[in-house]
Amino acid sequence: MEFKYYMPVKIFFGEKCIEKNGSGFSMPGKKAFIVTGKSSAEKNGSLNDVKKTLNSINIPFVHYNRIEPNPSVEDVRAASVFMKESGADFIIGIGGGSPLDAAKAIAILAVNDIDDDTLFGGIYRNRPLPVIAIPTTAGTGSEVTPYSILAFKKISNKKSVGCDAIFPYAAFLDPLYTATLSAATTINTAVDALSHAIEGYLSARGTEVIKPYAMESIRIIGRCIPELKNSAIRNEVRENLLYASMLAGIVIAHTGTTVLHAMGYPLTYHRDIDHGRANGLLMYHYLKFIEPSTEKVKHIVDAAGMKNTDEFGETIDRLLGEKETISESEITGFTRTAMTSKNIAYTSPRPGEKDIRRIYEDSFRR
Ligand code: NAP
Ligand code: FE
């Protein structure tokens, strides 16, 4: 057996975890730059909890609330200018994957005057500033990963910055913050977490040590699925989803993702399909592509509590509702784009252009 395991994030999990731990917690700096999306952090109480804690320990802060979903390189550059002017020396990202990923990129750009290719290169002269991550969606696991996914105009796609130095310094996971999520975002983010666990388990970079995390995450999400379409989701289910998404984040922190994410990115970039939904739309035919070469797909389906891959696929499709229409020429373009991703090499068996095209075609066949 051979593996590398690295998880440097201090994780606090549970209801009111900021209130319970925040004031006794040694902050990694003297002034905080709080990064959020437009409004959700105010509505779900997370922003207020952070401000209260910072006030109680006399840490000044500034708040930047202009991160939109799927942040771009331009967005994080603009934010990093504010960060530098603010005199803050650490960042608190609050929100879904978008503000958390933005926080990590800002942490790099605030102390490194670099061009875009160097930003994506992952090697920086100055160590990125520390980031505290507070997720308010249960999906990306960004609070425990060394990745920041940014929309990159130059390649007309999403691209990942990956570097151990952007692992958050700490993460506070309070499931109560996710109670305000819409039904659609709850579903889409849960499917993102599921895809992380599945892809990590199937990845050519998978190791023994992350398998139990992946399996447990799939088991938990599988048990939550019947409740995901309910108008009111119980707190216990919210808690389980946030836990499963964190476990899946630990998985991809080690394995990265595979062709499924590589195929989902163009759907998000060009068609504005939510990230988790994009993965979900392709998930069944991705599994069907892998199934003939490994028993592992059966393990996944069993763990999710389904009889077979077809039942699994039908369940995910039902959850996501009516599919978008994607044209043949879009499929050609998306296939080419997906082929350029390094994640293809982590997929086992490695898909060729024809395979990727077929997964798109079968997934959007009417
Ligand atoms: P998101 O883009 O962060 O947020 C989607 C929407 O949900 C926003 O409108 C946001 O509103 C709202 N929202 C967030 N928390 C809420 C809450 N508690 N209640 C109500 N509304 C809430 O969604 P996401 O799916 O979590 O993140 C997607 C991004 O993460 C993508 O860019 C994806 O590529 C990336 N990602 C990163 C990793 C990683 O390892 N770093 C892994 C997977 C995906 P506001 O704008 O008002 O906040
Ligand atoms: Fe993802």
CSV table of C-alpha atoms and ligand atoms in Angstrom, one decimal:
chain,number,residue,atom,x,y,z
A,1,MET,CA,0.0,0.0,0.0
A,2,GLU,CA,1.2,3.5,-0.8
A,3,PHE,CA,-0.4,6.8,-0.1
A,4,LYS,CA,0.0,10.5,0.9
A,5,TYR,CA,-2.4,12.0,3.3
A,6,TYR,CA,-2.5,15.7,4.2
A,7,MET,CA,-5.4,17.6,5.8
A,8,PRO,CA,-4.1,20.7,7.5
A,9,VAL,CA,-7.5,22.4,8.1
A,10,LYS,CA,-8.7,22.9,11.7
A,11,ILE,CA,-12.3,21.9,11.4
A,12,PHE,CA,-15.0,22.9,13.8
A,13,PHE,CA,-18.3,21.2,13.1
A,14,GLY,CA,-21.7,21.7,14.7
A,15,GLU,CA,-24.6,24.1,15.4
A,16,LYS,CA,-23.3,27.4,16.8
A,17,CYS,CA,-19.7,26.3,16.3
A,18,ILE,CA,-18.6,29.9,15.7
A,19,GLU,CA,-20.2,31.2,18.9
A,20,LYS,CA,-18.8,28.2,20.8
A,21,ASN,CA,-15.3,28.3,19.5
A,22,GLY,CA,-14.6,31.5,17.8
A,23,SER,CA,-13.8,33.8,20.7
A,24,GLY,CA,-11.3,31.4,22.1
A,25,PHE,CA,-9.8,30.8,18.7
A,26,SER,CA,-6.5,32.3,17.8
A,27,MET,CA,-7.1,34.3,14.7
A,28,PRO,CA,-4.3,34.1,12.1
A,29,GLY,CA,-4.0,37.9,11.8
A,30,LYS,CA,-4.9,41.3,13.1
A,31,LYS,CA,-7.5,42.5,10.6
A,32,ALA,CA,-10.0,40.5,8.7
A,33,PHE,CA,-11.2,40.9,5.1
A,34,ILE,CA,-14.6,39.2,5.0
A,35,VAL,CA,-15.6,37.9,1.5
A,36,THR,CA,-19.2,37.0,0.8
A,37,GLY,CA,-21.7,36.8,-2.0
A,38,LYS,CA,-24.4,39.4,-2.5
A,39,SER,CA,-26.9,38.7,0.3
A,40,SER,CA,-27.1,35.1,1.6
A,41,ALA,CA,-24.6,35.5,4.4
A,42,GLU,CA,-26.7,38.2,5.9
A,43,LYS,CA,-29.9,36.2,5.6
A,44,ASN,CA,-28.6,32.9,7.1
A,45,GLY,CA,-27.0,34.5,10.1
A,46,SER,CA,-23.4,33.5,9.4
A,47,LEU,CA,-22.1,37.0,8.7
A,48,ASN,CA,-23.6,38.3,11.9
A,49,ASP,CA,-22.1,35.5,13.9
A,50,VAL,CA,-18.6,36.2,12.5
A,51,LYS,CA,-18.9,40.0,13.1
A,52,LYS,CA,-20.1,39.3,16.7
A,53,THR,CA,-17.1,37.1,17.4
A,54,LEU,CA,-14.6,39.4,15.8
A,55,ASN,CA,-16.0,42.3,17.8
A,56,SER,CA,-15.7,40.3,21.0
A,57,ILE,CA,-12.0,39.7,20.5
A,58,ASN,CA,-11.3,43.2,19.1
A,59,ILE,CA,-10.4,42.2,15.6
A,60,PRO,CA,-11.4,44.9,13.1
A,61,PHE,CA,-12.8,43.9,9.7
A,62,VAL,CA,-14.0,45.1,6.3
A,63,HIS,CA,-16.7,43.3,4.4
A,64,TYR,CA,-16.6,42.7,0.6
A,65,ASN,CA,-19.9,41.3,-0.7
A,66,ARG,CA,-19.4,41.4,-4.5
A,67,ILE,CA,-18.6,37.8,-5.3
A,68,GLU,CA,-21.1,36.3,-7.8
A,69,PRO,CA,-21.6,32.6,-8.4
A,70,ASN,CA,-18.8,31.1,-10.4
A,71,PRO,CA,-16.3,33.9,-9.8
A,72,SER,CA,-13.9,34.9,-12.6
A,73,VAL,CA,-10.2,35.8,-12.6
A,74,GLU,CA,-11.3,39.4,-13.1
A,75,ASP,CA,-13.6,39.2,-10.0
A,76,VAL,CA,-10.9,38.0,-7.7
A,77,ARG,CA,-8.4,40.5,-9.1
A,78,ALA,CA,-10.9,43.3,-8.4
A,79,ALA,CA,-11.4,42.0,-4.8
A,80,SER,CA,-7.7,41.7,-4.2
A,81,VAL,CA,-7.3,45.4,-4.9
A,82,PHE,CA,-9.8,46.2,-2.1
A,83,MET,CA,-8.1,43.7,0.1
A,84,LYS,CA,-4.7,45.4,-0.3
A,85,GLU,CA,-6.2,48.8,0.3
A,86,SER,CA,-8.0,47.6,3.4
A,87,GLY,CA,-4.8,46.7,5.3
A,88,ALA,CA,-6.3,43.4,6.3
A,89,ASP,CA,-3.9,40.5,6.8
A,90,PHE,CA,-6.2,37.5,6.7
A,91,ILE,CA,-9.5,36.5,4.9
A,92,ILE,CA,-12.7,35.0,6.1
A,93,GLY,CA,-14.7,33.5,3.2
A,94,ILE,CA,-18.4,32.9,4.0
A,95,GLY,CA,-20.8,31.4,1.6
A,96,GLY,CA,-21.0,28.7,-1.0
A,97,GLY,CA,-18.1,27.5,-3.0
A,98,SER,CA,-17.9,30.7,-5.0
A,99,PRO,CA,-17.0,33.1,-2.1
A,100,LEU,CA,-14.8,30.4,-0.5
A,101,ASP,CA,-12.9,29.8,-3.8
A,102,ALA,CA,-12.7,33.6,-4.3
A,103,ALA,CA,-11.3,34.0,-0.8
A,104,LYS,CA,-8.4,31.6,-1.6
A,105,ALA,CA,-7.6,33.3,-4.9
A,106,ILE,CA,-7.7,36.7,-3.2
A,107,ALA,CA,-5.3,35.3,-0.5
A,108,ILE,CA,-2.8,34.6,-3.3
A,109,LEU,CA,-3.2,37.8,-5.3
A,110,ALA,CA,-3.1,40.1,-2.2
A,111,VAL,CA,0.6,39.3,-1.7
A,112,ASN,CA,1.7,38.3,-5.2
A,113,ASP,CA,1.7,40.6,-8.2
A,114,ILE,CA,1.4,37.9,-10.9
A,115,ASP,CA,-0.2,37.3,-14.3
A,116,ASP,CA,-3.0,34.8,-14.9
A,117,ASP,CA,-0.8,31.9,-16.0
A,118,THR,CA,1.3,32.2,-12.8
A,119,LEU,CA,-1.9,32.3,-10.7
A,120,PHE,CA,-3.0,29.0,-12.2
A,121,GLY,CA,0.6,27.7,-12.0
A,122,GLY,CA,0.3,27.1,-8.2
A,123,ILE,CA,3.8,28.3,-7.2
A,124,TYR,CA,4.0,31.7,-5.6
A,125,ARG,CA,6.9,33.7,-4.2
A,126,ASN,CA,4.9,34.9,-1.2
A,127,ARG,CA,2.9,32.6,0.9
A,128,PRO,CA,-0.9,33.3,0.4
A,129,LEU,CA,-2.6,35.0,3.4
A,130,PRO,CA,-4.5,32.7,5.8
A,131,VAL,CA,-8.1,32.0,5.0
A,132,ILE,CA,-10.9,30.9,7.4
A,133,ALA,CA,-13.7,29.2,5.5
A,134,ILE,CA,-17.3,29.1,6.5
A,135,PRO,CA,-19.5,27.1,4.1
A,136,THR,CA,-23.2,27.9,3.8
A,137,THR,CA,-23.9,25.4,1.1
A,138,ALA,CA,-23.4,21.6,1.5
A,139,GLY,CA,-21.7,20.7,-1.7
A,140,THR,CA,-18.3,21.9,-2.8
A,141,GLY,CA,-16.2,20.9,0.3
A,142,SER,CA,-14.1,24.0,-0.6
A,143,GLU,CA,-13.5,24.5,3.1
A,144,VAL,CA,-11.2,21.5,3.2
A,145,THR,CA,-9.7,21.6,-0.3
A,146,PRO,CA,-6.6,23.3,-1.8
A,147,TYR,CA,-8.5,24.4,-4.9
A,148,SER,CA,-10.0,27.6,-6.2
A,149,ILE,CA,-12.0,27.2,-9.3
A,150,LEU,CA,-12.2,30.3,-11.5
A,151,ALA,CA,-13.9,31.3,-14.7
A,152,PHE,CA,-11.1,32.0,-17.1
A,153,LYS,CA,-11.9,34.1,-20.2
A,154,LYS,CA,-8.7,33.1,-22.1
A,155,ILE,CA,-9.8,29.5,-22.4
A,156,SER,CA,-13.6,30.1,-22.2
A,157,ASN,CA,-13.9,27.6,-19.4
A,158,LYS,CA,-13.5,27.1,-15.6
A,159,LYS,CA,-10.0,26.3,-14.4
A,160,SER,CA,-8.6,25.2,-11.1
A,161,VAL,CA,-5.9,26.8,-9.0
A,162,GLY,CA,-4.4,24.1,-6.9
A,163,CYS,CA,-1.8,24.6,-4.2
A,164,ASP,CA,-1.4,23.3,-0.7
A,165,ALA,CA,-0.8,26.8,0.6
A,166,ILE,CA,-4.4,27.7,-0.1
A,167,PHE,CA,-5.9,25.0,2.2
A,168,PRO,CA,-7.9,27.1,4.6
A,169,TYR,CA,-6.3,27.7,8.0
A,170,ALA,CA,-9.6,26.8,9.7
A,171,ALA,CA,-13.2,25.9,8.8
A,172,PHE,CA,-16.4,26.4,10.8
A,173,LEU,CA,-19.2,24.3,9.6
A,174,ASP,CA,-22.6,25.1,11.1
A,175,PRO,CA,-25.5,23.2,9.4
A,176,LEU,CA,-28.0,25.9,10.5
A,177,TYR,CA,-26.6,28.3,7.9
A,178,THR,CA,-27.7,25.9,5.2
A,179,ALA,CA,-31.4,26.0,6.3
A,180,THR,CA,-32.1,29.0,4.1
A,181,LEU,CA,-31.0,27.3,0.9
A,182,SER,CA,-33.5,27.0,-1.9
A,183,ALA,CA,-34.7,23.5,-2.9
A,184,ALA,CA,-32.8,23.7,-6.2
A,185,THR,CA,-29.5,24.8,-4.6
A,186,THR,CA,-29.8,22.1,-1.9
A,187,ILE,CA,-30.2,19.5,-4.5
A,188,ASN,CA,-27.5,20.8,-6.9
A,189,THR,CA,-24.9,21.2,-4.1
A,190,ALA,CA,-25.7,17.7,-2.7
A,191,VAL,CA,-25.2,16.3,-6.1
A,192,ASP,CA,-21.8,18.1,-6.3
A,193,ALA,CA,-20.7,16.5,-3.1
A,194,LEU,CA,-21.9,13.1,-4.3
A,195,SER,CA,-19.9,13.6,-7.5
A,196,HIS,CA,-16.8,14.4,-5.5
A,197,ALA,CA,-17.1,11.2,-3.4
A,198,ILE,CA,-17.8,9.1,-6.5
A,199,GLU,CA,-15.1,10.6,-8.6
A,200,GLY,CA,-12.6,10.4,-5.8
A,201,TYR,CA,-13.5,6.7,-5.2
A,202,LEU,CA,-13.1,5.9,-8.9
A,203,SER,CA,-10.1,8.1,-9.5
A,204,ALA,CA,-6.8,6.7,-10.7
A,205,ARG,CA,-5.4,8.7,-7.8
A,206,GLY,CA,-7.7,7.1,-5.2
A,207,THR,CA,-6.0,5.6,-2.2
A,208,GLU,CA,-7.0,3.2,0.6
A,209,VAL,CA,-7.0,6.0,3.1
A,210,ILE,CA,-9.7,8.1,1.3
A,211,LYS,CA,-12.0,5.2,0.4
A,212,PRO,CA,-13.8,5.1,3.7
A,213,TYR,CA,-14.4,8.9,3.5
A,214,ALA,CA,-15.8,8.4,0.0
A,215,MET,CA,-18.0,5.5,0.9
A,216,GLU,CA,-19.4,7.1,4.0
A,217,SER,CA,-20.2,10.3,2.1
A,218,ILE,CA,-22.0,8.3,-0.6
A,219,ARG,CA,-23.9,6.3,2.0
A,220,ILE,CA,-25.0,9.5,3.8
A,221,ILE,CA,-26.1,11.3,0.7
A,222,GLY,CA,-27.9,8.2,-0.5
A,223,ARG,CA,-29.9,8.2,2.7
A,224,CYS,CA,-30.7,11.9,2.3
A,225,ILE,CA,-31.9,11.7,-1.3
A,226,PRO,CA,-35.6,10.8,-0.6
A,227,GLU,CA,-35.9,14.0,1.5
A,228,LEU,CA,-34.2,16.4,-0.9
A,229,LYS,CA,-37.4,17.3,-2.8
A,230,ASN,CA,-39.3,18.0,0.4
A,231,SER,CA,-40.2,21.7,0.8
A,232,ALA,CA,-38.9,21.7,4.4
A,233,ILE,CA,-35.8,19.7,5.0
A,234,ARG,CA,-35.1,18.6,8.6
A,235,ASN,CA,-32.1,20.0,10.5
A,236,GLU,CA,-30.8,16.5,10.9
A,237,VAL,CA,-30.7,16.0,7.1
A,238,ARG,CA,-29.0,19.4,6.7
A,239,GLU,CA,-26.4,18.3,9.2
A,240,ASN,CA,-25.8,15.1,7.4
A,241,LEU,CA,-25.4,16.8,4.0
A,242,LEU,CA,-22.9,19.2,5.3
A,243,TYR,CA,-20.9,16.4,7.0
A,244,ALA,CA,-21.0,14.3,3.8
A,245,SER,CA,-19.9,17.3,1.7
A,246,MET,CA,-17.0,17.9,4.0
A,247,LEU,CA,-16.0,14.2,3.8
A,248,ALA,CA,-16.2,14.3,0.0
A,249,GLY,CA,-14.1,17.5,0.1
A,250,ILE,CA,-11.4,15.6,2.0
A,251,VAL,CA,-11.6,13.0,-0.7
A,252,ILE,CA,-11.0,15.4,-3.6
A,253,ALA,CA,-8.3,17.2,-1.7
A,254,HIS,CA,-6.3,14.0,-2.3
A,255,THR,CA,-7.6,12.7,-5.6
A,256,GLY,CA,-8.8,15.8,-7.5
A,257,THR,CA,-11.8,15.2,-9.7
A,258,THR,CA,-12.1,13.3,-13.0
A,259,VAL,CA,-13.7,13.6,-16.5
A,260,LEU,CA,-17.1,14.2,-14.9
A,261,HIS,CA,-16.1,17.6,-13.5
A,262,ALA,CA,-14.1,18.3,-16.7
A,263,MET,CA,-17.3,17.8,-18.7
A,264,GLY,CA,-19.4,19.8,-16.3
A,265,TYR,CA,-17.3,22.9,-16.4
A,266,PRO,CA,-18.3,23.9,-20.1
A,267,LEU,CA,-22.0,23.4,-19.2
A,268,THR,CA,-21.6,25.9,-16.4
A,269,TYR,CA,-19.3,28.3,-18.3
A,270,HIS,CA,-21.3,28.4,-21.6
A,271,ARG,CA,-24.9,27.5,-20.4
A,272,ASP,CA,-24.9,28.9,-16.9
A,273,ILE,CA,-26.0,25.5,-15.5
A,274,ASP,CA,-25.2,25.3,-11.7
A,275,HIS,CA,-22.0,23.4,-11.0
A,276,GLY,CA,-23.5,20.5,-9.1
A,277,ARG,CA,-26.4,20.1,-11.5
A,278,ALA,CA,-23.9,20.0,-14.5
A,279,ASN,CA,-22.1,17.1,-12.9
A,280,GLY,CA,-25.4,15.4,-12.0
A,281,LEU,CA,-26.8,15.6,-15.6
A,282,LEU,CA,-23.8,13.6,-16.8
A,283,MET,CA,-23.4,11.3,-13.8
A,284,TYR,CA,-25.3,8.2,-15.0
A,285,HIS,CA,-23.6,7.9,-18.4
A,286,TYR,CA,-20.2,8.6,-16.7
A,287,LEU,CA,-20.9,5.6,-14.4
A,288,LYS,CA,-22.1,3.5,-17.4
A,289,PHE,CA,-18.8,4.3,-19.2
A,290,ILE,CA,-16.7,3.1,-16.2
A,291,GLU,CA,-18.9,0.2,-15.1
A,292,PRO,CA,-17.6,-2.5,-17.4
A,293,SER,CA,-14.0,-2.1,-16.2
A,294,THR,CA,-14.4,-2.1,-12.4
A,295,GLU,CA,-16.5,-3.5,-9.5
A,296,LYS,CA,-16.2,-0.1,-7.9
A,297,VAL,CA,-19.3,1.2,-9.6
A,298,LYS,CA,-21.2,-1.6,-7.9
A,299,HIS,CA,-19.8,-0.5,-4.5
A,300,ILE,CA,-21.0,3.0,-5.2
A,301,VAL,CA,-24.4,2.0,-6.2
A,302,ASP,CA,-24.7,-0.3,-3.2
A,303,ALA,CA,-23.5,2.4,-0.8
A,304,ALA,CA,-26.1,4.8,-2.2
A,305,GLY,CA,-28.7,2.2,-1.4
A,306,MET,CA,-29.8,1.5,-5.0
A,307,LYS,CA,-30.4,-1.9,-6.6
A,308,ASN,CA,-28.3,-1.1,-9.7
A,309,THR,CA,-26.8,1.6,-11.8
A,310,ASP,CA,-30.0,2.2,-13.7
A,311,GLU,CA,-31.9,2.8,-10.5
A,312,PHE,CA,-29.2,5.2,-9.4
A,313,GLY,CA,-29.4,7.1,-12.7
A,314,GLU,CA,-33.1,7.3,-12.6
A,315,THR,CA,-33.0,8.6,-9.1
A,316,ILE,CA,-30.5,11.4,-9.9
A,317,ASP,CA,-32.4,12.3,-13.1
A,318,ARG,CA,-35.7,12.6,-11.1
A,319,LEU,CA,-34.0,14.8,-8.6
A,320,LEU,CA,-32.7,17.1,-11.2
A,321,GLY,CA,-35.9,17.4,-13.2
A,322,GLU,CA,-36.2,18.3,-16.9
A,323,LYS,CA,-32.9,18.4,-18.7
A,324,GLU,CA,-31.6,21.3,-20.7
A,325,THR,CA,-31.4,20.9,-24.5
A,326,ILE,CA,-27.8,20.9,-25.8
A,327,SER,CA,-27.1,21.2,-29.5
A,328,GLU,CA,-24.8,19.0,-31.5
A,329,SER,CA,-22.4,21.9,-32.2
A,330,GLU,CA,-22.3,22.6,-28.4
A,331,ILE,CA,-21.5,19.0,-27.8
A,332,THR,CA,-18.6,19.2,-30.3
A,333,GLY,CA,-17.2,22.3,-28.6
A,334,PHE,CA,-17.7,21.0,-25.0
A,335,THR,CA,-16.1,17.7,-26.0
A,336,ARG,CA,-13.0,19.5,-27.3
A,337,THR,CA,-12.8,21.7,-24.2
A,338,ALA,CA,-13.2,18.8,-21.8
A,339,MET,CA,-10.4,16.9,-23.6
A,340,THR,CA,-8.0,19.7,-22.7
A,341,SER,CA,-8.5,19.1,-18.9
A,342,LYS,CA,-5.8,17.4,-16.9
A,343,ASN,CA,-8.6,15.6,-15.0
A,344,ILE,CA,-9.0,13.2,-18.0
A,345,ALA,CA,-5.7,11.5,-17.0
A,346,TYR,CA,-7.1,10.8,-13.5
A,347,THR,CA,-10.1,8.9,-14.9
A,348,SER,CA,-9.8,5.2,-15.0
A,349,PRO,CA,-10.3,3.9,-17.7
A,350,ARG,CA,-9.0,7.0,-19.5
A,351,PRO,CA,-11.7,8.2,-21.9
A,352,GLY,CA,-11.0,9.3,-25.5
A,353,GLU,CA,-12.7,12.0,-27.4
A,354,LYS,CA,-15.3,9.6,-28.7
A,355,ASP,CA,-16.2,8.4,-25.2
A,356,ILE,CA,-16.6,11.9,-23.9
A,357,ARG,CA,-18.8,12.8,-26.9
A,358,ARG,CA,-20.9,9.8,-26.3
A,359,ILE,CA,-21.4,10.6,-22.6
A,360,TYR,CA,-22.6,14.1,-23.5
A,361,GLU,CA,-24.9,12.7,-26.3
A,362,ASP,CA,-26.4,10.0,-24.2
A,363,SER,CA,-26.9,12.4,-21.2
A,364,PHE,CA,-28.8,14.9,-23.3
A,365,ARG,CA,-30.7,12.5,-25.6
A,366,ARG,CA,-34.4,13.3,-25.8
B,1,NAP,P1,-22.4,29.3,-4.9
B,1,NAP,O1,-22.1,29.7,-6.4
B,1,NAP,O2,-21.4,29.7,-3.9
B,1,NAP,O3,-23.8,29.9,-4.5
B,1,NAP,C1,-24.9,29.7,-5.3
B,1,NAP,C2,-26.1,30.6,-4.8
B,1,NAP,O4,-26.5,30.1,-3.5
B,1,NAP,C3,-25.7,32.0,-4.6
B,1,NAP,O5,-26.8,32.8,-5.2
B,1,NAP,C4,-25.7,32.3,-3.1
B,1,NAP,O6,-26.1,33.6,-2.7
B,1,NAP,C5,-26.7,31.2,-2.6
B,1,NAP,N1,-26.4,30.7,-1.3
B,1,NAP,C6,-25.3,30.3,-0.7
B,1,NAP,N2,-25.5,29.9,0.6
B,1,NAP,C7,-26.8,30.1,0.8
B,1,NAP,C8,-27.6,29.9,1.9
B,1,NAP,N3,-27.2,29.4,3.1
B,1,NAP,N4,-28.9,30.2,1.8
B,1,NAP,C9,-29.5,30.7,0.7
B,1,NAP,N5,-28.7,30.9,-0.4
B,1,NAP,C10,-27.4,30.6,-0.4
B,1,NAP,O7,-22.7,27.8,-5.0
B,1,NAP,P2,-21.8,26.5,-4.7
B,1,NAP,O8,-22.5,25.4,-5.5
B,1,NAP,O9,-21.6,26.2,-3.2
B,1,NAP,O10,-20.4,26.8,-5.3
B,1,NAP,C11,-20.1,26.6,-6.6
B,1,NAP,C12,-18.7,27.1,-6.9
B,1,NAP,O11,-17.8,26.2,-6.2
B,1,NAP,C13,-18.4,26.9,-8.4
B,1,NAP,O12,-17.6,28.0,-8.8
B,1,NAP,C14,-17.6,25.6,-8.4
B,1,NAP,O13,-16.7,25.5,-9.5
B,1,NAP,C15,-16.8,25.7,-7.1
B,1,NAP,N6,-16.3,24.4,-6.5
B,1,NAP,C16,-15.2,24.4,-5.8
B,1,NAP,C17,-14.6,23.3,-5.3
B,1,NAP,C18,-13.4,23.4,-4.5
B,1,NAP,O14,-12.8,22.3,-4.1
B,1,NAP,N7,-12.8,24.5,-4.3
B,1,NAP,C19,-15.3,22.1,-5.5
B,1,NAP,C20,-16.5,22.0,-6.2
B,1,NAP,C21,-17.0,23.2,-6.7
B,1,NAP,P3,-25.1,34.8,-2.5
B,1,NAP,O15,-24.4,35.1,-3.8
B,1,NAP,O16,-26.0,35.9,-2.0
B,1,NAP,O17,-24.2,34.3,-1.4
B,2,FE,FE,-17.5,20.2,-7.6
